[in-house]
Amino acid sequence: MAKKKAQKRTELLQGTLDMLILKTLTNGKAHGYTIARHIQRASSDVLVVEEGSLYPALHRMERRGMIEHEWGLSDSNRRAKFYRLTPTGRKQLTAETKRWDHFVNAISNILNPPATEV
Amino acid sequence: MSIRHAAGELLPWSNLRSVADIDADIRDELEFHLAMCTEENVRAGMSADEARRDAESRFGDFEARRRECQKIVLGPRLLMQRLQLALLALLATIVIYQAVVLTQMRAQSSDRIETLTRTIQQLQQSASHESVESRHTMPYMHWSPDFVGPESIQVMPDAEVLAHWNNNQDALATPWCDWQDVAIDAEGL
């Protein structure tokens, strides 16, 4: 039972990470390191991506066709793998964002119920 | 989903890149991340060694992550490889089983052929060496309905049969496959 709960929590976090990666890539192609730092900075250091877990997520998303990659040179002139969003990924992001908004609204309604309803 | 991506998903073996190449790319990608983190730490004032150690500790188990990525990228190919190995193992088992059965059958057949050949040779030799008199002493089993009980089967010479036997002395000298051609007087029997 506890294992099932932990699995659900992991799935939620994984889904959230996928959404954050997709959102980051709407700004253009980026390698894993940039994606991790962007998420950290954009969330004012509240969300810190576990660096090692970012790459399996990127590969999994690429296999699902949400993102694709190409090799290029980084700013420091190193060979780097750049990811970019695919049309499938864009659709997925829209769907995930909607789902997330519903989720946040639901939580928000519970924590701050409207004054008319008690 | 692009056509290339879909083809890669449906036909994983169509991806001609070797496993070593894919593994090298994964390793390069993860190493790039560590290098960037190390540079960031150095810029923040850490020594090179300290910066690398910090980057590695923040990254976690490098080899475990590399294997995880490899499993994801090579997933369908690994599945196909396992399937192919299982089929090959099955085929090899069938071939070995058939070979063993064939060998056993061949051994049994050669034993039977040898026994038959020996028997035929012995019969041919005995037919060529035995005298007519010795062949006269061959017992002849004759059953008569007039007798009841164990004594109903009696060993008794039959003059007509012996006469027929004597008239066909070359019968056993003839190869067995030609025995059907030996003239036997059925009425005489």
Coordinates of C-alpha atoms in Angstrom, one line a residue:
Chain A
M1 CA 0.0 0.0 0.0
A2 CA 2.8 2.4 1.0
K3 CA 4.7 1.3 -2.1
K4 CA 1.7 2.2 -4.2
K5 CA 1.4 5.6 -2.6
A6 CA 5.1 6.3 -3.2
Q7 CA 4.8 5.2 -6.8
K8 CA 1.9 7.6 -7.3
R9 CA 3.9 10.4 -5.8
T10 CA 6.9 9.6 -8.1
E11 CA 4.6 9.6 -11.1
L12 CA 3.2 13.0 -10.2
L13 CA 6.7 14.4 -9.7
Q14 CA 7.9 12.8 -13.0
G15 CA 4.9 14.3 -14.8
T16 CA 5.7 17.7 -13.3
L17 CA 9.3 17.4 -14.3
D18 CA 8.3 16.6 -17.9
M19 CA 6.0 19.6 -18.0
L20 CA 8.8 21.9 -16.7
I21 CA 11.2 20.5 -19.3
L22 CA 8.7 21.0 -22.1
K23 CA 8.0 24.6 -20.9
T24 CA 11.7 25.4 -20.8
L25 CA 12.2 24.1 -24.3
T26 CA 9.5 26.5 -25.6
N27 CA 12.3 29.2 -25.4
G28 CA 14.4 27.2 -27.9
K29 CA 16.8 24.3 -28.0
A30 CA 18.8 23.6 -24.9
H31 CA 21.1 21.0 -23.4
G32 CA 20.4 19.2 -20.1
Y33 CA 22.6 21.5 -18.0
T34 CA 20.8 24.7 -19.2
I35 CA 17.4 23.1 -18.7
A36 CA 18.3 22.2 -15.1
R37 CA 19.7 25.7 -14.3
H38 CA 16.7 27.4 -16.0
I39 CA 14.2 25.6 -13.9
Q40 CA 16.2 26.4 -10.8
R41 CA 16.5 30.1 -11.6
A42 CA 13.0 30.6 -12.9
S43 CA 11.6 29.1 -9.7
S44 CA 13.9 31.4 -7.6
D45 CA 15.8 28.3 -6.4
V46 CA 12.6 26.8 -5.0
L47 CA 12.7 23.9 -7.5
V48 CA 16.0 22.2 -7.7
V49 CA 16.1 19.4 -10.3
E50 CA 17.9 16.4 -9.2
E51 CA 20.6 16.5 -11.8
G52 CA 21.1 12.8 -12.4
S53 CA 17.4 12.2 -12.8
L54 CA 17.0 14.8 -15.5
Y55 CA 18.7 12.7 -18.2
P56 CA 16.6 9.6 -17.9
A57 CA 13.6 11.9 -18.1
L58 CA 15.0 13.6 -21.3
H59 CA 15.6 10.2 -22.9
R60 CA 12.2 8.9 -22.0
M61 CA 10.5 12.0 -23.4
E62 CA 12.6 11.7 -26.6
R63 CA 11.4 8.1 -27.0
R64 CA 7.8 9.2 -26.6
G65 CA 8.4 11.8 -29.4
M66 CA 7.9 14.9 -27.2
I67 CA 11.4 16.2 -27.9
E68 CA 14.2 15.5 -30.3
H69 CA 17.9 16.1 -30.2
E70 CA 20.9 17.2 -32.3
W71 CA 24.6 17.4 -31.4
G72 CA 26.2 20.8 -31.5
L73 CA 28.8 23.1 -29.8
S74 CA 28.1 24.8 -26.5
D75 CA 29.1 28.3 -25.6
S76 CA 32.3 26.9 -24.1
N77 CA 33.0 25.2 -27.5
R78 CA 32.2 21.7 -26.1
R79 CA 30.3 19.0 -28.0
A80 CA 26.8 19.0 -26.4
K81 CA 23.5 17.4 -27.0
F82 CA 20.7 20.0 -27.6
Y83 CA 17.1 19.1 -27.2
R84 CA 14.1 20.9 -28.8
L85 CA 10.4 20.6 -28.7
T86 CA 8.4 18.6 -31.3
P87 CA 4.8 19.3 -32.3
T88 CA 3.8 16.3 -30.1
G89 CA 5.6 17.8 -27.2
R90 CA 3.9 21.1 -27.7
K91 CA 0.5 19.4 -27.6
Q92 CA 1.5 17.5 -24.5
L93 CA 2.6 20.7 -22.8
T94 CA -0.8 22.3 -23.5
A95 CA -2.6 19.3 -22.1
E96 CA -0.3 19.0 -19.1
T97 CA -0.6 22.8 -18.4
K98 CA -4.4 22.5 -18.4
R99 CA -4.4 19.5 -16.1
W100 CA -2.0 21.3 -13.8
D101 CA -4.2 24.5 -13.7
H102 CA -7.2 22.3 -12.8
F103 CA -5.2 20.7 -10.1
V104 CA -4.0 24.0 -8.6
N105 CA -7.5 25.5 -8.8
A106 CA -8.9 22.5 -6.9
I107 CA -6.3 22.7 -4.2
S108 CA -6.7 26.5 -4.1
N109 CA -10.5 26.1 -3.6
I110 CA -10.0 23.8 -0.7
L111 CA -7.3 26.0 1.0
N112 CA -9.1 29.3 0.3
P113 CA -12.8 28.5 -0.1
P114 CA -15.0 31.3 -1.6
A115 CA -16.7 33.4 1.1
T116 CA -20.2 32.5 0.0
E117 CA -19.7 28.8 0.6
V118 CA -19.1 27.4 4.0
Chain B
M1 CA 6.1 12.0 -34.2
S2 CA 8.4 12.0 -37.2
I3 CA 8.5 9.1 -39.7
R4 CA 12.1 8.3 -38.6
H5 CA 11.1 8.2 -35.0
A6 CA 8.0 6.0 -35.7
A7 CA 10.2 3.7 -37.9
G8 CA 12.7 3.5 -35.1
E9 CA 10.0 2.6 -32.6
L10 CA 8.4 -0.1 -34.8
L11 CA 11.7 -1.5 -36.3
P12 CA 14.3 -1.0 -33.7
W13 CA 16.8 -3.0 -35.7
S14 CA 16.6 -0.4 -38.5
N15 CA 18.6 1.9 -36.3
L16 CA 22.1 1.1 -37.6
R17 CA 24.0 2.8 -34.9
S18 CA 26.0 0.4 -32.7
V19 CA 25.3 0.0 -29.0
A20 CA 28.8 1.2 -28.3
D21 CA 28.1 4.5 -30.2
I22 CA 24.9 5.0 -28.4
D23 CA 26.6 4.3 -25.1
A24 CA 29.4 6.7 -25.9
D25 CA 26.9 9.5 -26.7
I26 CA 25.1 8.9 -23.4
R27 CA 28.5 9.1 -21.6
D28 CA 29.5 12.3 -23.4
E29 CA 26.2 13.9 -22.5
L30 CA 26.5 13.1 -18.8
E31 CA 30.2 14.0 -18.8
F32 CA 29.3 17.4 -20.4
H33 CA 26.9 18.1 -17.5
L34 CA 29.6 17.3 -14.9
A35 CA 32.1 19.5 -16.8
M36 CA 29.7 22.4 -16.8
C37 CA 28.9 22.0 -13.1
T38 CA 32.6 21.8 -12.3
E39 CA 33.3 25.0 -14.3
E40 CA 30.4 26.7 -12.4
N41 CA 31.9 25.7 -9.1
V42 CA 35.4 26.9 -10.1
R43 CA 33.9 30.2 -11.0
A44 CA 32.3 30.3 -7.6
G45 CA 35.8 30.0 -6.0
M46 CA 36.3 26.2 -5.5
S47 CA 39.5 24.4 -6.3
A48 CA 39.3 22.2 -9.4
D49 CA 39.3 18.9 -7.4
E50 CA 36.7 20.2 -4.9
A51 CA 34.6 21.5 -7.8
R52 CA 34.6 18.2 -9.5
R53 CA 33.8 16.3 -6.3
D54 CA 30.9 18.6 -5.6
A55 CA 29.6 18.2 -9.2
E56 CA 29.8 14.4 -8.9
S57 CA 28.0 14.3 -5.5
R58 CA 25.2 16.6 -6.8
F59 CA 24.8 14.4 -9.9
G60 CA 24.5 11.2 -8.0
D61 CA 25.5 7.7 -9.2
F62 CA 26.9 8.3 -12.7
E63 CA 27.0 4.7 -13.8
A64 CA 23.5 4.0 -12.5
R65 CA 22.2 7.0 -14.5
R66 CA 24.1 6.0 -17.6
R67 CA 22.7 2.5 -17.4
E68 CA 19.2 3.9 -16.9
C69 CA 19.5 6.1 -20.0
Q70 CA 21.0 3.2 -22.0
K71 CA 18.0 1.0 -21.0
I72 CA 15.6 3.7 -22.2
V73 CA 17.3 4.3 -25.5
L74 CA 18.0 0.7 -26.3
G75 CA 14.8 -0.7 -24.8
P76 CA 13.2 -2.1 -28.0
R77 CA 16.5 -3.2 -29.3
L78 CA 17.3 -5.1 -26.1
L79 CA 13.9 -6.7 -26.3
M80 CA 14.4 -7.8 -29.9
Q81 CA 17.9 -9.1 -29.0
R82 CA 16.4 -11.2 -26.2
L83 CA 13.7 -12.5 -28.5
Q84 CA 16.3 -13.4 -31.1
L85 CA 18.4 -15.2 -28.5
A86 CA 15.4 -17.1 -27.2
L87 CA 14.5 -18.2 -30.8
L88 CA 18.1 -19.2 -31.5
A89 CA 18.3 -21.2 -28.4
L90 CA 15.0 -23.0 -29.3
L91 CA 16.3 -23.7 -32.8
A92 CA 19.6 -25.0 -31.5
T93 CA 17.7 -27.3 -29.0
I94 CA 15.6 -28.7 -31.9
V95 CA 18.6 -29.3 -34.1
I96 CA 20.6 -31.0 -31.3
Y97 CA 17.5 -33.2 -30.4
Q98 CA 17.0 -34.2 -34.1
A99 CA 20.7 -35.0 -34.4
V100 CA 20.7 -37.2 -31.3
V101 CA 17.5 -39.0 -32.5
L102 CA 19.0 -39.6 -36.0
T103 CA 22.3 -40.9 -34.5
Q104 CA 20.4 -43.4 -32.3
M105 CA 18.2 -44.5 -35.2
R106 CA 21.2 -45.0 -37.4
A107 CA 23.0 -47.0 -34.8
Q108 CA 20.0 -49.2 -34.3
S109 CA 19.6 -49.7 -38.1
S110 CA 23.2 -50.6 -38.6
D111 CA 22.9 -53.1 -35.8
R112 CA 19.9 -54.7 -37.4
I113 CA 21.5 -54.7 -40.9
E114 CA 24.6 -56.4 -39.4
T115 CA 22.6 -59.0 -37.7
L116 CA 20.6 -59.8 -40.8
T117 CA 23.7 -59.9 -42.9
R118 CA 25.4 -62.3 -40.5
T119 CA 22.3 -64.5 -40.5
I120 CA 22.1 -64.6 -44.3
Q121 CA 25.8 -65.4 -44.5
Q122 CA 25.5 -68.2 -42.0
L123 CA 22.5 -69.6 -43.8
Q124 CA 24.4 -69.4 -47.1
Q125 CA 27.5 -71.0 -45.7
S126 CA 25.5 -73.8 -44.0
A127 CA 23.6 -74.4 -47.3
S128 CA 26.8 -74.7 -49.2
H129 CA 28.6 -77.0 -46.7
E130 CA 25.9 -79.3 -45.3
S131 CA 25.6 -82.7 -46.8
V132 CA 22.3 -83.9 -48.1
E133 CA 22.1 -86.6 -45.4
S134 CA 22.5 -84.1 -42.6
R135 CA 19.6 -82.1 -44.1
H136 CA 17.5 -85.2 -44.1
T137 CA 17.5 -85.2 -40.3
M138 CA 15.7 -81.8 -40.2
P139 CA 12.7 -82.1 -37.9
Y140 CA 9.3 -81.4 -39.3
M141 CA 6.5 -80.2 -37.1
H142 CA 3.3 -81.8 -38.0
W143 CA 0.0 -81.4 -36.2
S144 CA -2.7 -83.9 -36.5
P145 CA -6.3 -83.3 -35.4
D146 CA -6.5 -87.0 -34.5
F147 CA -4.4 -86.4 -31.4
V148 CA -5.5 -84.4 -28.4
G149 CA -3.2 -83.0 -25.6
P150 CA 0.5 -82.4 -25.7
E151 CA 1.1 -85.4 -27.8
S152 CA -1.0 -83.8 -30.5
I153 CA 2.1 -82.1 -31.7
Q154 CA 4.6 -84.6 -32.9
V155 CA 7.9 -84.5 -34.6
M156 CA 7.7 -86.8 -37.5
P157 CA 9.4 -86.9 -40.8
D158 CA 7.2 -86.4 -43.8
A159 CA 8.5 -88.3 -46.8
E160 CA 7.0 -85.9 -49.3
V161 CA 8.4 -82.8 -47.6
L162 CA 11.9 -84.3 -47.4
A163 CA 11.7 -85.3 -51.0
H164 CA 10.8 -81.7 -51.9
W165 CA 13.6 -80.4 -49.7
N166 CA 16.0 -82.6 -51.4
N167 CA 14.9 -81.5 -54.9
N168 CA 15.6 -77.9 -54.0
Q169 CA 19.0 -78.1 -52.5
D170 CA 20.1 -74.8 -53.8
A171 CA 17.3 -72.9 -52.1
L172 CA 19.4 -71.5 -49.2
A173 CA 22.3 -70.8 -51.5
T174 CA 20.1 -68.4 -53.4
P175 CA 20.1 -64.8 -52.1
W176 CA 17.1 -64.3 -49.8
C177 CA 15.6 -61.7 -52.1
D178 CA 15.4 -64.3 -54.9
W179 CA 13.7 -67.0 -52.7
Q180 CA 10.3 -65.9 -54.1
D181 CA 11.6 -67.2 -57.5
V182 CA 12.3 -70.7 -56.2
A183 CA 9.8 -73.0 -57.7
I184 CA 7.8 -74.8 -54.9
D185 CA 5.4 -77.4 -55.8
A186 CA 2.4 -76.4 -53.7
E187 CA 0.5 -79.5 -54.6
G188 CA 3.4 -81.7 -53.6
L189 CA 3.2 -80.2 -50.1

